[in-house]
């Protein structure tokens, strides 16, 4: 099963969405994205993720499970113009650091 969503529980002025992937033998990968340009100063991405996980369509996939691992990441957006200079003397930016996620 693969689920991608956008919007709820976020308001219509906030960019974001979610993903839920099933992985063998019995794992679920779940994530929630909130654009960092949100205008509501009181929004809590963590609380919105909690609301999302309690939706009946999502909750049924998580009940009885345990968290094995977790992480957080900032995803830059803006397309090609947002990609930084990738090389510098003695190094290079690659992968997520370069904005290729």
Tab-separated table of C-alpha atoms in Angstrom:
chain	number	residue	atom	x	y	z
A	1	UNK	CA	0.000	0.000	0.000
A	2	UNK	CA	1.232	3.483	-0.850
A	3	UNK	CA	-0.634	6.590	0.283
A	4	UNK	CA	0.299	10.183	-0.506
A	5	UNK	CA	-1.804	13.052	0.756
A	6	UNK	CA	-1.824	16.816	0.793
A	7	UNK	CA	-3.737	19.250	2.918
A	8	UNK	CA	-5.546	17.878	5.961
A	9	UNK	CA	-4.946	18.332	8.843
A	10	UNK	CA	-3.234	21.495	7.636
A	11	UNK	CA	-5.297	24.536	6.741
A	12	UNK	CA	-5.698	25.696	3.142
A	13	UNK	CA	-2.958	28.321	3.535
A	14	UNK	CA	-0.274	25.843	4.669
A	15	UNK	CA	1.733	23.737	2.223
A	16	UNK	CA	2.211	20.121	3.245
A	17	UNK	CA	1.137	16.522	3.077
A	18	UNK	CA	2.015	13.007	4.114
A	19	UNK	CA	3.112	9.569	3.010
A	20	UNK	CA	2.423	6.079	4.302
A	21	UNK	CA	4.233	3.069	2.841
A	22	UNK	CA	3.925	-0.591	3.755
A	23	UNK	CA	7.156	-2.546	3.796
A	24	UNK	CA	7.640	-6.297	4.153
A	25	UNK	CA	7.365	-8.203	6.370
A	26	UNK	CA	5.141	-6.016	8.588
A	27	UNK	CA	6.492	-2.469	8.744
A	28	UNK	CA	4.892	0.878	8.018
A	29	UNK	CA	6.870	3.972	7.046
A	30	UNK	CA	5.009	7.193	7.755
A	31	UNK	CA	5.917	10.831	7.325
A	32	UNK	CA	4.404	14.267	7.436
A	33	UNK	CA	5.640	17.363	5.601
A	34	UNK	CA	4.928	20.971	6.521
A	35	UNK	CA	6.280	23.844	4.431
A	36	UNK	CA	8.399	26.174	6.546
A	37	UNK	CA	6.727	29.234	5.052
A	38	UNK	CA	3.503	28.720	7.022
A	39	UNK	CA	1.836	31.942	8.126
A	40	UNK	CA	0.125	30.747	11.306
A	41	UNK	CA	2.633	31.438	14.123
A	42	UNK	CA	0.843	28.948	16.371
A	43	UNK	CA	1.014	25.916	14.099
A	44	UNK	CA	2.949	22.974	15.518
A	45	UNK	CA	4.128	20.501	12.868
A	46	UNK	CA	4.484	17.899	15.625
A	47	UNK	CA	0.876	18.362	16.769
A	48	UNK	CA	-0.388	18.262	13.179
A	49	UNK	CA	1.458	14.973	12.687
A	50	UNK	CA	-0.191	13.590	15.829
A	51	UNK	CA	-3.619	14.601	14.487
A	52	UNK	CA	-2.806	12.905	11.192
A	53	UNK	CA	-1.773	9.649	12.905
A	54	UNK	CA	-5.089	9.543	14.782
A	55	UNK	CA	-7.222	9.733	11.633
A	56	UNK	CA	-9.087	6.389	11.327
A	57	UNK	CA	-7.626	5.704	7.852
A	58	UNK	CA	-4.092	6.007	9.269
A	59	UNK	CA	-4.585	4.785	12.831
A	60	UNK	CA	-5.622	1.314	11.687
A	61	UNK	CA	-2.157	0.815	10.157
A	62	UNK	CA	-0.337	1.877	13.330
A	63	UNK	CA	-2.345	0.158	16.087
A	64	UNK	CA	-0.401	-2.498	17.964
A	65	UNK	CA	2.896	-1.407	16.454
A	66	UNK	CA	5.969	0.128	17.996
A	67	UNK	CA	8.261	2.883	16.835
A	68	UNK	CA	11.525	1.373	15.636
A	69	UNK	CA	13.175	4.547	14.429
A	70	UNK	CA	12.344	8.174	13.790
A	71	UNK	CA	13.901	11.226	12.224
A	72	UNK	CA	13.259	14.724	10.985
A	73	UNK	CA	14.461	16.615	7.966
A	74	UNK	CA	14.115	20.054	6.489
A	75	UNK	CA	13.242	19.861	2.808
A	76	UNK	CA	14.139	22.886	0.755
A	77	UNK	CA	11.826	23.825	-2.055
A	78	UNK	CA	12.012	26.276	-4.884
A	79	UNK	CA	13.071	24.189	-7.845
A	80	UNK	CA	16.170	24.786	-9.921
A	81	UNK	CA	16.684	28.402	-8.750
A	82	UNK	CA	16.935	27.174	-5.127
A	83	UNK	CA	19.872	24.828	-5.804
A	84	UNK	CA	23.053	26.294	-4.300
A	85	UNK	CA	26.492	26.346	-5.885
A	86	UNK	CA	27.442	22.678	-5.685
A	87	UNK	CA	31.231	22.787	-5.673
A	88	UNK	CA	33.842	24.651	-3.708
A	89	UNK	CA	37.599	24.212	-3.236
A	90	UNK	CA	38.101	20.771	-1.718
A	91	UNK	CA	34.453	19.704	-1.632
A	92	UNK	CA	31.009	19.361	-3.112
A	93	UNK	CA	27.418	19.368	-1.961
A	94	UNK	CA	25.532	16.200	-2.849
A	95	UNK	CA	22.177	14.583	-2.116
A	96	UNK	CA	19.897	16.315	0.385
A	97	UNK	CA	22.546	18.935	1.223
A	98	UNK	CA	22.396	20.086	-2.382
A	99	UNK	CA	18.596	20.192	-2.373
A	100	UNK	CA	18.074	17.097	-4.518
A	101	UNK	CA	15.498	15.394	-2.303
